[in-house]
PDB file of C-alpha atoms and ligand atoms in Angstrom:
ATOM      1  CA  UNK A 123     127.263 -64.658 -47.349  1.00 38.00           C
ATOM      2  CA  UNK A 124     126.429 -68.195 -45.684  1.00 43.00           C
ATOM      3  CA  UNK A 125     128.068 -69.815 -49.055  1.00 45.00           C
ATOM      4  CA  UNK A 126     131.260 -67.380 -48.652  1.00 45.00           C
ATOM      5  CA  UNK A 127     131.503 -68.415 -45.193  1.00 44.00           C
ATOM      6  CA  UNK A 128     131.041 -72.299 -46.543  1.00 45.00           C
ATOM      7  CA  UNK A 129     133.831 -71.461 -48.725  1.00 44.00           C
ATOM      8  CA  UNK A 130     136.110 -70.228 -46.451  1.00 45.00           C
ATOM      9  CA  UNK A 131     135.390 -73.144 -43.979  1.00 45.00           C
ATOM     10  CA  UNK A 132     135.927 -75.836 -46.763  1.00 45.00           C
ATOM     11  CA  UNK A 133     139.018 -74.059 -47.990  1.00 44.00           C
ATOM     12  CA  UNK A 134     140.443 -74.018 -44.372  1.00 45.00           C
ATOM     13  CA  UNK A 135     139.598 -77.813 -43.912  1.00 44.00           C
ATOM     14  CA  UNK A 136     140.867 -78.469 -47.175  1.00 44.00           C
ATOM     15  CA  UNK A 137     144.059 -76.882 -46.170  1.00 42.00           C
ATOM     16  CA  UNK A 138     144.025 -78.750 -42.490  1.00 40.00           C
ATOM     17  CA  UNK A 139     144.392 -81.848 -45.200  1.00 42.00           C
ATOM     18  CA  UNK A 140     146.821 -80.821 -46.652  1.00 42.00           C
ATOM     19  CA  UNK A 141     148.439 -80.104 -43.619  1.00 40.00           C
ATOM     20  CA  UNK A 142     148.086 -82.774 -41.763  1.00 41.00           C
ATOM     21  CA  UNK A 143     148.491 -85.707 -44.042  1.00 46.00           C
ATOM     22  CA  UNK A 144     152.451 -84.861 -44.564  1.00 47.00           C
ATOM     23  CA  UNK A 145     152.541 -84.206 -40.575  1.00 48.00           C
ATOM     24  CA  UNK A 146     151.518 -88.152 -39.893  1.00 63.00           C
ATOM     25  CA  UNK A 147     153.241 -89.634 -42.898  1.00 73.00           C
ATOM     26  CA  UNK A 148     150.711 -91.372 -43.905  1.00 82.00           C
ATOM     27  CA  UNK A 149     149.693 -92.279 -47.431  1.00 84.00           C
ATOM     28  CA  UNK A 150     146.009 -92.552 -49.177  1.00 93.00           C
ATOM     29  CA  UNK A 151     144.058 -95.586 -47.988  1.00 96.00           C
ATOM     30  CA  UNK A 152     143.938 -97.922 -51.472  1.00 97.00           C
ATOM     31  CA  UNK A 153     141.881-101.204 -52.182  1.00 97.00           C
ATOM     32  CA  UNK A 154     143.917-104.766 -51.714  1.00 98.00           C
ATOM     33  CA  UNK A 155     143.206-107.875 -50.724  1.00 98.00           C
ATOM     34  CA  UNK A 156     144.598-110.392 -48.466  1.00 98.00           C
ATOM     35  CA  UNK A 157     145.235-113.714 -47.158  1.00 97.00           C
ATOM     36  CA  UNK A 158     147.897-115.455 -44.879  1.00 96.00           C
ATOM     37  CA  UNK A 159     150.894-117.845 -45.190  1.00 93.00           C
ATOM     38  CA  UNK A 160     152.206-119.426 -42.375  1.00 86.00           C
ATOM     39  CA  UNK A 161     149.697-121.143 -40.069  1.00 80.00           C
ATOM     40  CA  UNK A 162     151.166-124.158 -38.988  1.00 74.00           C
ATOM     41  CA  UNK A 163     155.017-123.294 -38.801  1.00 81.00           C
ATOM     42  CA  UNK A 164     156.247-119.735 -37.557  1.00 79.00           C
ATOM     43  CA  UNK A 165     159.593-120.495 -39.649  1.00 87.00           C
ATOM     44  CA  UNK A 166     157.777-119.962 -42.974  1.00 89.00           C
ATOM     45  CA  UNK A 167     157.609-116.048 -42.177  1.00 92.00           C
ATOM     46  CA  UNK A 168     161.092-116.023 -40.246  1.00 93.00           C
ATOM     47  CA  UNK A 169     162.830-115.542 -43.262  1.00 94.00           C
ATOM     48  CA  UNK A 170     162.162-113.916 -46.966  1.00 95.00           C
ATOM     49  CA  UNK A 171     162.939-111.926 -49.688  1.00 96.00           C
ATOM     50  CA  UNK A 172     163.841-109.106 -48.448  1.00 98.00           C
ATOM     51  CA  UNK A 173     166.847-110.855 -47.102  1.00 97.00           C
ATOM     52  CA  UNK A 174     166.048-110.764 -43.190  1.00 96.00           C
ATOM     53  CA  UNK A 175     167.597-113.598 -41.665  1.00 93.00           C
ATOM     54  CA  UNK A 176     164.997-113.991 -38.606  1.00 95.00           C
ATOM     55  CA  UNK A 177     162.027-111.485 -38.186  1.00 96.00           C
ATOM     56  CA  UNK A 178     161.576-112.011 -34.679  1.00 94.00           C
ATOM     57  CA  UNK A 179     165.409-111.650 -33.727  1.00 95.00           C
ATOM     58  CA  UNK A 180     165.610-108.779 -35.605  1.00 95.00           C
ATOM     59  CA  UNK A 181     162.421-107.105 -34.599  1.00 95.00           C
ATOM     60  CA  UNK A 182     159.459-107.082 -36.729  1.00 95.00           C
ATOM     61  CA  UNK A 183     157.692-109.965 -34.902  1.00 94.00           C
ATOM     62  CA  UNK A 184     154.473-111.507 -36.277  1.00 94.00           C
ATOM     63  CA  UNK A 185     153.796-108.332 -37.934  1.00 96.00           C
ATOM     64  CA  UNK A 186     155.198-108.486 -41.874  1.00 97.00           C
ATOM     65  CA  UNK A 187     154.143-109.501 -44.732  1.00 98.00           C
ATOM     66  CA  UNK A 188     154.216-110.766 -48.547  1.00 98.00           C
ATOM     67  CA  UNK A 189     153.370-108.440 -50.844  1.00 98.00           C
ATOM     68  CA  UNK A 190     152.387-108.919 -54.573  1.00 98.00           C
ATOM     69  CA  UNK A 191     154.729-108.072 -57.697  1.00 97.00           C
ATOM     70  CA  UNK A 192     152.853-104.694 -57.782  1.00 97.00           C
ATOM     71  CA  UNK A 193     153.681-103.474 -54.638  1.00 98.00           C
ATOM     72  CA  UNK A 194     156.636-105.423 -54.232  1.00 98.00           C
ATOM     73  CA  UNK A 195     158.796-103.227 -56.817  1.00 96.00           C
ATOM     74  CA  UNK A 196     161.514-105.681 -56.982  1.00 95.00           C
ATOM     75  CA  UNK A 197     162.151-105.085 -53.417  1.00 96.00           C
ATOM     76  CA  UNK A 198     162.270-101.545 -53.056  1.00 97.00           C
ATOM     77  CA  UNK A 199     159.110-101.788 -50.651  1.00 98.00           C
ATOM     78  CA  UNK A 200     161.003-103.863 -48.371  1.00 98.00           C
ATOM     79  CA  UNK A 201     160.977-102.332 -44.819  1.00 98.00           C
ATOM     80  CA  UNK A 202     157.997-100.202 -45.482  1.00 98.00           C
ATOM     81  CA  UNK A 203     155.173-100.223 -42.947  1.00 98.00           C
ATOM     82  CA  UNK A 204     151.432-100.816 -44.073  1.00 98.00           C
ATOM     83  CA  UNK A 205     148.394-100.288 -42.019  1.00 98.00           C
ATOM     84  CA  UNK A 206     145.622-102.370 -42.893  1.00 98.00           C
ATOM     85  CA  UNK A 207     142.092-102.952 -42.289  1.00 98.00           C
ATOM     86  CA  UNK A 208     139.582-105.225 -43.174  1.00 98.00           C
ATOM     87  CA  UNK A 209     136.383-103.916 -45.298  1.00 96.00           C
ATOM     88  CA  UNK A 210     133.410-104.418 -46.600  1.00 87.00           C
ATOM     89  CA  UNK A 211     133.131-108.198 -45.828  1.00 79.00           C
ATOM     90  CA  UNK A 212     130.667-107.923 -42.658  1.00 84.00           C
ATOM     91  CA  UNK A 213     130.447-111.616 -42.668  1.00 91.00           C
ATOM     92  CA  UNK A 214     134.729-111.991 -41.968  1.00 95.00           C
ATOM     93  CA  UNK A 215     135.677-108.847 -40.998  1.00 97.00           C
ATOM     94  CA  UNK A 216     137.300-108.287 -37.864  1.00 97.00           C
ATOM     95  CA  UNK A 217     137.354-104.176 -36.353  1.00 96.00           C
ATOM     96  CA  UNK A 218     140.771-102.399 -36.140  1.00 96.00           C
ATOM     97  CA  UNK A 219     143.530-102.202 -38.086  1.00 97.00           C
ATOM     98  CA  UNK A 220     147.022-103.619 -38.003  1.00 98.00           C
ATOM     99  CA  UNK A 221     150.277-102.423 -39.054  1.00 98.00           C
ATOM    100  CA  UNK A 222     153.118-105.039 -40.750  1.00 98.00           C
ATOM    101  CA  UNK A 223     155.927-104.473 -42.531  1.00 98.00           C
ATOM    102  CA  UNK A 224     156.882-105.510 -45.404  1.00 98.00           C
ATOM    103  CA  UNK A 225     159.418-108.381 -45.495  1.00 98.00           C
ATOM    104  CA  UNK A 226     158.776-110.876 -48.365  1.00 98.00           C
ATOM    105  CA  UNK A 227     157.564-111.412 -51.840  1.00 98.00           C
ATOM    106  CA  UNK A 228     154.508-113.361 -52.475  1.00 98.00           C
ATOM    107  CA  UNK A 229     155.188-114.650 -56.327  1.00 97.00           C
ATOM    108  CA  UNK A 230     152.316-114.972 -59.086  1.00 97.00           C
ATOM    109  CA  UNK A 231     150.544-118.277 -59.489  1.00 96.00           C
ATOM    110  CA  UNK A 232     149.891-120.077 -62.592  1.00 96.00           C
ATOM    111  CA  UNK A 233     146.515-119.399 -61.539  1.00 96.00           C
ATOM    112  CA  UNK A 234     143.473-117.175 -62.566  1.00 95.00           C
ATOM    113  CA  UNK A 235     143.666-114.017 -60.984  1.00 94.00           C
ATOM    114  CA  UNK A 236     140.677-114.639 -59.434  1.00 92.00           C
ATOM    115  CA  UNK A 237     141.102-118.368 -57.939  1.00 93.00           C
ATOM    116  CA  UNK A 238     144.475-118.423 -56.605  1.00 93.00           C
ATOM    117  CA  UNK A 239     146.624-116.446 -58.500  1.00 96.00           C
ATOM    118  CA  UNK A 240     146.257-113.300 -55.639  1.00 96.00           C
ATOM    119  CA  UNK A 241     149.385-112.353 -55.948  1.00 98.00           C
ATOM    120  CA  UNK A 242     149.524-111.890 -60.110  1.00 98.00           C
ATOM    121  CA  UNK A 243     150.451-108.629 -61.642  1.00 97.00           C
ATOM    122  CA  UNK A 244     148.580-105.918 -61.435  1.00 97.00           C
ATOM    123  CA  UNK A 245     147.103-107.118 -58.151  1.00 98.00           C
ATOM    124  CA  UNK A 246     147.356-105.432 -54.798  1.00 98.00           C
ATOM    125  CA  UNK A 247     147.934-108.149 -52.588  1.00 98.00           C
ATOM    126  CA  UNK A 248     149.149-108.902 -48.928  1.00 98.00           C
ATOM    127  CA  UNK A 249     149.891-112.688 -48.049  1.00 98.00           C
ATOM    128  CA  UNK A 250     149.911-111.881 -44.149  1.00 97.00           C
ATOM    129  CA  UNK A 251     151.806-113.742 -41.254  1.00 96.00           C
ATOM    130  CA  UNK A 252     148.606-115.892 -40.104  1.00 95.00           C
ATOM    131  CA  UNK A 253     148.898-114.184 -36.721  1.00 95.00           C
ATOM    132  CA  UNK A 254     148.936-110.900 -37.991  1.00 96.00           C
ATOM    133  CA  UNK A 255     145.911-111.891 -40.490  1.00 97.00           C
ATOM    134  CA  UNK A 256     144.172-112.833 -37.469  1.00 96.00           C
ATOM    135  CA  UNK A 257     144.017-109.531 -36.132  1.00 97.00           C
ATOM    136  CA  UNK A 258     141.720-108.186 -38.673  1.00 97.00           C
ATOM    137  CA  UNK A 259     139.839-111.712 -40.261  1.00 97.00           C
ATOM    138  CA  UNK A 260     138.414-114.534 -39.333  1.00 96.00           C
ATOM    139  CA  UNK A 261     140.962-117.468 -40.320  1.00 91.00           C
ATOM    140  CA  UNK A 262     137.786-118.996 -42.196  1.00 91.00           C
ATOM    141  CA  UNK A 263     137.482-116.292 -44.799  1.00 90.00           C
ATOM    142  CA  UNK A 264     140.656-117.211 -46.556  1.00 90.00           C
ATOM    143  CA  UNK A 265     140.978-114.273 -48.406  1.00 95.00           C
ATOM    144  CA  UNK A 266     139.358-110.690 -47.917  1.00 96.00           C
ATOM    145  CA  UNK A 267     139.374-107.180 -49.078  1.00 97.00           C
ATOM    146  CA  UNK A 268     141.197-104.710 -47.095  1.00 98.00           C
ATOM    147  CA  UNK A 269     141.945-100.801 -47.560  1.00 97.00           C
ATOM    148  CA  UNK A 270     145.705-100.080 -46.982  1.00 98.00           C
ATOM    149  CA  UNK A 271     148.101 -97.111 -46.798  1.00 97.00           C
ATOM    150  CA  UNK A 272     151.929 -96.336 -46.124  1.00 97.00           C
ATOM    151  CA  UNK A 273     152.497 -95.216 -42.264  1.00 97.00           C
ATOM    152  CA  UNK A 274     155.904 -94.277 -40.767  1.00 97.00           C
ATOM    153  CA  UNK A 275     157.654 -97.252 -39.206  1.00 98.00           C
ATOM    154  CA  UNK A 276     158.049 -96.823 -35.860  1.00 97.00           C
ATOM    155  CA  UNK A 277     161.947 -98.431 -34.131  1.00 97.00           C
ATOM    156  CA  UNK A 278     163.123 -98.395 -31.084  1.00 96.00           C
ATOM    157  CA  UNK A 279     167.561 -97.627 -31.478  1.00 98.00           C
ATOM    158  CA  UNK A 280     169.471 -96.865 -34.622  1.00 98.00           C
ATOM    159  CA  UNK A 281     169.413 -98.632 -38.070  1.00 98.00           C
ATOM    160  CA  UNK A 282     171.495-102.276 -37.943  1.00 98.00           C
ATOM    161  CA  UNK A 283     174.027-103.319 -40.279  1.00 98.00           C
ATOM    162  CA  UNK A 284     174.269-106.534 -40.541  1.00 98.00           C
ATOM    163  CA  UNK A 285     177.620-107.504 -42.250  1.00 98.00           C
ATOM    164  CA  UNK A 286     177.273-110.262 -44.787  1.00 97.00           C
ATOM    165  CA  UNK A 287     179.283-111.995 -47.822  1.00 97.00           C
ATOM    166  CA  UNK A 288     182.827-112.313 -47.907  1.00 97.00           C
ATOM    167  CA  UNK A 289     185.789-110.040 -48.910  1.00 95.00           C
ATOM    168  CA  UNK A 290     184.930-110.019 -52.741  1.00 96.00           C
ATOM    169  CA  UNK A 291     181.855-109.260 -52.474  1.00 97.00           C
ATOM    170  CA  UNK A 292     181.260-106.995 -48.975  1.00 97.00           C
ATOM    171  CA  UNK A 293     177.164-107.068 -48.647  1.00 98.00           C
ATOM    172  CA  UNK A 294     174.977-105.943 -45.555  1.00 98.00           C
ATOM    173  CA  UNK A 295     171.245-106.214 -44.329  1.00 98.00           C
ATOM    174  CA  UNK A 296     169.926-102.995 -43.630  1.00 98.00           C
ATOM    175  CA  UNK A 297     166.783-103.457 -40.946  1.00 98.00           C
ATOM    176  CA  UNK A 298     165.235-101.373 -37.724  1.00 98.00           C
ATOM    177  CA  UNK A 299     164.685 -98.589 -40.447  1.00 98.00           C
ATOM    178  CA  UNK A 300     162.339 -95.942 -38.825  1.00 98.00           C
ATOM    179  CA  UNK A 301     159.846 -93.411 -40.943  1.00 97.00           C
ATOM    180  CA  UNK A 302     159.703 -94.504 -44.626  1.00 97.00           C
ATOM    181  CA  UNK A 303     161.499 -97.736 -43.908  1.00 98.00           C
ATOM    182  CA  UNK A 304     162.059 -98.614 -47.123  1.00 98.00           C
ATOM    183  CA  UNK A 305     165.550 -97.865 -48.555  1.00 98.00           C
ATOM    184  CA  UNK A 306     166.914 -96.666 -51.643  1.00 97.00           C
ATOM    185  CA  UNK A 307     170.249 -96.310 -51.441  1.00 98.00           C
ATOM    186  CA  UNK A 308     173.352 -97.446 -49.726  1.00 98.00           C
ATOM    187  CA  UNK A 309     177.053 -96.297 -49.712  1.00 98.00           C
ATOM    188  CA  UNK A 310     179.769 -96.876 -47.712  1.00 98.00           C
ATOM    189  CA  UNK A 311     183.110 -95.859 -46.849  1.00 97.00           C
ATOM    190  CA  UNK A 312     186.036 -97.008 -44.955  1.00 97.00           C
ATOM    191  CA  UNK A 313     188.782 -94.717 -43.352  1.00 97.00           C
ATOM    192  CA  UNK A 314     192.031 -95.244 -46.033  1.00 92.00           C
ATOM    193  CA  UNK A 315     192.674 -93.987 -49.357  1.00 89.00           C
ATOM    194  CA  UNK A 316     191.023 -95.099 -51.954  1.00 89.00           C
ATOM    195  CA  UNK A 317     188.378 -96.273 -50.026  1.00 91.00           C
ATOM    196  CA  UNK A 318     188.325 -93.696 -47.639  1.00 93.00           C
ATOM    197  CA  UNK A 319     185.235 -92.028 -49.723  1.00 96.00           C
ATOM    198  CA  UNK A 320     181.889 -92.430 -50.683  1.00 97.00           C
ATOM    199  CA  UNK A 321     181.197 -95.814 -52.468  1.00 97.00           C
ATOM    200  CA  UNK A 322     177.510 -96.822 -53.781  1.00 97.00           C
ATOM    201  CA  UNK A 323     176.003-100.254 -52.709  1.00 98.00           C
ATOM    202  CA  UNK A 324     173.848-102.314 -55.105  1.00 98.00           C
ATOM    203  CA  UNK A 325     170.591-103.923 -54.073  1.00 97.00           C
ATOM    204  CA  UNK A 326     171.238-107.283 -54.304  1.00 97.00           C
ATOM    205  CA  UNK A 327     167.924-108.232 -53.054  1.00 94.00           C
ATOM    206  CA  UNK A 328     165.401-106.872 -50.482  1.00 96.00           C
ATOM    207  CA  UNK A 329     167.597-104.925 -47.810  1.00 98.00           C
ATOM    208  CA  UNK A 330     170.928-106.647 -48.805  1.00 98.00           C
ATOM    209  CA  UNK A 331     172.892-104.405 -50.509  1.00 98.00           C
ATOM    210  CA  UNK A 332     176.608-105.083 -51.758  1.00 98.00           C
ATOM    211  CA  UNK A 333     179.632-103.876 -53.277  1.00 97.00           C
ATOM    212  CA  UNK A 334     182.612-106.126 -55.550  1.00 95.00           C
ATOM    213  CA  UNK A 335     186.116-106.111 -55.351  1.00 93.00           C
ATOM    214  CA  UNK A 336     186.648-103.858 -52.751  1.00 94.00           C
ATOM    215  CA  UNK A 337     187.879-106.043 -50.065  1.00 95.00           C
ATOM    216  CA  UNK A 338     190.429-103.199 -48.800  1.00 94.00           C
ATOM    217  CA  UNK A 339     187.228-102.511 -46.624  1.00 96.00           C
ATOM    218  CA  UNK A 340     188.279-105.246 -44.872  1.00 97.00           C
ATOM    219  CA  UNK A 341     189.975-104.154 -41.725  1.00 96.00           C
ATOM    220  CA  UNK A 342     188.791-100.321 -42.045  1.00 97.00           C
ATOM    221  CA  UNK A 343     186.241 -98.691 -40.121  1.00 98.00           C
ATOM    222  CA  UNK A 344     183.112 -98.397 -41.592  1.00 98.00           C
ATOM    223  CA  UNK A 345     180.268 -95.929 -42.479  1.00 98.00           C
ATOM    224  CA  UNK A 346     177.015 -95.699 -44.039  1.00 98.00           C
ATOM    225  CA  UNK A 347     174.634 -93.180 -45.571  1.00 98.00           C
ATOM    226  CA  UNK A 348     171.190 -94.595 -45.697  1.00 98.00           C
ATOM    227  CA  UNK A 349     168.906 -92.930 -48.276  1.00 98.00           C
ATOM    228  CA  UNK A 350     165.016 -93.834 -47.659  1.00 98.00           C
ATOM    229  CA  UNK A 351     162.280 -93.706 -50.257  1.00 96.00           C
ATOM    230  CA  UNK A 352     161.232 -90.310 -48.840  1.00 95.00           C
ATOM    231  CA  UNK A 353     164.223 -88.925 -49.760  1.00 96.00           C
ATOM    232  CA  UNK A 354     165.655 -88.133 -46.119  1.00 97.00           C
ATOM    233  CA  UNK A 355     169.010 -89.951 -45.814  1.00 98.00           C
ATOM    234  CA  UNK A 356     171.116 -90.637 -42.698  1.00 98.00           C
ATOM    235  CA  UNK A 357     174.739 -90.940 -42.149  1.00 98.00           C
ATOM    236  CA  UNK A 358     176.342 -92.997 -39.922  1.00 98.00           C
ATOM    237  CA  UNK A 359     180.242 -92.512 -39.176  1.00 98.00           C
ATOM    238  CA  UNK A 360     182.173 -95.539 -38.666  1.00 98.00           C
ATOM    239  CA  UNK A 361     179.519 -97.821 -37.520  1.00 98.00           C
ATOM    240  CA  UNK A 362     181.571-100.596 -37.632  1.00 98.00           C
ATOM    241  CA  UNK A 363     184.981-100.796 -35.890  1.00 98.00           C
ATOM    242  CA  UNK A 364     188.322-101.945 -37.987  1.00 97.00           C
ATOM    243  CA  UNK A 365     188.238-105.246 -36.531  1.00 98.00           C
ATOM    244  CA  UNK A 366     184.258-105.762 -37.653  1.00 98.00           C
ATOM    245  CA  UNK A 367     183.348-109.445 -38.785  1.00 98.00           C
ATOM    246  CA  UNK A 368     181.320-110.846 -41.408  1.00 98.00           C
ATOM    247  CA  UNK A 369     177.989-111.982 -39.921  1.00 97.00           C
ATOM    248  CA  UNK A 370     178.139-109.472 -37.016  1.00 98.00           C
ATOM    249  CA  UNK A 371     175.314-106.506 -36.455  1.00 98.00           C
ATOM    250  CA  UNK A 372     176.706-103.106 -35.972  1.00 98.00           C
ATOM    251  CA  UNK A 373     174.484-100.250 -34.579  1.00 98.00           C
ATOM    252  CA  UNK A 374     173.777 -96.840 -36.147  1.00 98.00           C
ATOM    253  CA  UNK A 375     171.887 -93.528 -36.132  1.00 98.00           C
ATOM    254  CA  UNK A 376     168.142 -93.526 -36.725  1.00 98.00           C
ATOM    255  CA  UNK A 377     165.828 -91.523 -39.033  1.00 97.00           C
TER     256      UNK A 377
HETATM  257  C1  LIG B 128     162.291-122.929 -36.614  1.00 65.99           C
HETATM  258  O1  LIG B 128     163.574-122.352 -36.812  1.00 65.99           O
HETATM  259  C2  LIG B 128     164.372-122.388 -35.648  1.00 65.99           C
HETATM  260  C3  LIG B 128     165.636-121.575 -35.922  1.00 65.99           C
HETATM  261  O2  LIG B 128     166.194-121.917 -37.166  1.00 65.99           O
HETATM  262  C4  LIG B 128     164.647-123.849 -35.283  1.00 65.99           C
HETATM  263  O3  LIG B 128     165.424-123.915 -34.109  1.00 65.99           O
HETATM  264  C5  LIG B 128     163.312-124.577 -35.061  1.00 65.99           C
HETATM  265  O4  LIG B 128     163.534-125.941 -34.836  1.00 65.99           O
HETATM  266  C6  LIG B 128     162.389-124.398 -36.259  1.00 65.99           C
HETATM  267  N1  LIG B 128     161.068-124.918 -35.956  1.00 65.99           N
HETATM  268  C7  LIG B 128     160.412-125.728 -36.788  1.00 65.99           C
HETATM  269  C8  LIG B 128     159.056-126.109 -36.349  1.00 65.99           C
HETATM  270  O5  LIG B 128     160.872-126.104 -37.851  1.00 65.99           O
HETATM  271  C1  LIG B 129     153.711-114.992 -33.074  1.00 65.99           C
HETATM  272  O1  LIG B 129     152.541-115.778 -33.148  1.00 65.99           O
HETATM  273  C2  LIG B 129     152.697-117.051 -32.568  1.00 65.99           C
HETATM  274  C3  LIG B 129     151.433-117.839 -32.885  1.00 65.99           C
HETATM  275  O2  LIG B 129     150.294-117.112 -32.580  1.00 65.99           O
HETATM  276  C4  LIG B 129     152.955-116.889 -31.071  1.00 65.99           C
HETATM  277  O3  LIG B 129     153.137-118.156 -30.478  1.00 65.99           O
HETATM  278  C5  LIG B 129     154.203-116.045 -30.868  1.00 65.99           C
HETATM  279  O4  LIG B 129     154.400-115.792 -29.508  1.00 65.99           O
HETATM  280  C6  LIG B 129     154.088-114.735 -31.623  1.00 65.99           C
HETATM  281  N1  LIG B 129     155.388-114.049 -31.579  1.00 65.99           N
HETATM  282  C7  LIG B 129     155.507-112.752 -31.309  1.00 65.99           C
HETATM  283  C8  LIG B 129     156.896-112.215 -31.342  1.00 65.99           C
HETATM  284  O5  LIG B 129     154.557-112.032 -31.048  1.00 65.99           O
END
């Protein structure tokens, strides 16, 4: 009887789980490691390769990071948000967590894995903005391990498009993603025939994604459908007037 009733009440909690971890969005904790880039000059984490032209303009403040060739994915994990804690390092550990997103790549080392070379495949790694390092570690430590897990992004507004390139080759930053953040695929259409339909973007690197030769867009209104790595995708209808420019920011739905 007692065990049946044990049953029932791990089955039920088993199935709260279940239940809940979909509901917040947020992954399975994992084992990482990290350090920080950036301590004496703000400008080394303004910019990166996921193509953002200035973190703190466009949003994501002290809070990003550089992430290692494995969780990198060639950029794919650009935009996704991280929560991260410090563990099992009593002597540099600080309490809390933090949450950054991801906006660069931190590149393998001709180093030993174990001496330098953090960032070397198959390592976990974050290289955090020093302030955002901060948050969890003493700056002495240098490096420490952490526990980390996906978490929904959190924006204020619609997703930006951020018009880039030049009428060959039509290109745009995607950033102030909500939810999954990370994006998978772009297309974009303007309002006359043949263009007036559906046309996929490339990643060209990080959250810039591009199209050739199709400089007709120039001139035409234009929309976006924004697929994330969740799956959910977003459309937004002529985002960008006829008369948009290249290197202007254009405003659209949200996830
Ligand atoms: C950081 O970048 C900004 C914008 O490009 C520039 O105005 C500033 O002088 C730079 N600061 C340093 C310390 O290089
Ligand atoms: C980022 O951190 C620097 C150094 O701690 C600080 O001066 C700056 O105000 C912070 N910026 C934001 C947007 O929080």
């Amino acid at each position: 009887m007692g065990s049946a009733f044990k049953l029932v009440g791990f089955l039920a909690a088993a199935a709260a789980a279940l239940l809940l971890s979909p509901a917040s969005g947020a992954g399975d904790w994992q084992p990482a490691h990290a350090t920080f880039y950036g301590n004496a000059d703000p400008n080394e984490s303004r910019t990166g390769a996921c193509g953002y032209d200035d973190v703190f303009k466009q949003g994501y403040g002290n809070m990003t990071a550089a992430l290692s060739t494995a969780l990198f994915n060639s950029g794919a994990a650009c935009g996704g948000c991280y929560e991260i804690q410090c563990v099992s390092d009593t002597q540099w550990c600080l309490p809390g967590t933090i949450t950054v997103t991801a906006t660069n790549f931190c590149p393998p080392a001709n180093k030993p894995n174990n001496d330098g070379g953090w960032c070397n495949p198959p390592l976990k790694h974050f290289d955090l903005n020093f302030p955002a390092f901060l948050k969890i570690a003493k700056y002495r430590a240098g490096i420490v391990p952490v526990q980390f897990r996906r978490v929904p992004c959190v924006k204020s507004g619609g997703i930006k498009f951020e018009m880039r390139g030049n009428k060959d080759w039509i290109a745009v930053l995607i950033f102030n993603v909500a939810g999954a953040g990370s994006v998978t695929a772009v297309s974009v259409k303007g309002t006359a025939a043949p263009l007036g339909r559906w046309i996929e973007m490339q990643r060209s690197s990080g959250e810039v994604w591009a199209v050739r030769w199709q400089s007709a867009l120039v001139g035409q209104a234009l929309s976006f459908r924004v697929t994330t790595s969740d799956g959910k995708t977003v459309e937004s209808d002529n985002v960008a007037p006829p008369n948009w420019q290249f290197g202007q920011t254009y405003e659209g739905k949200q996830f």
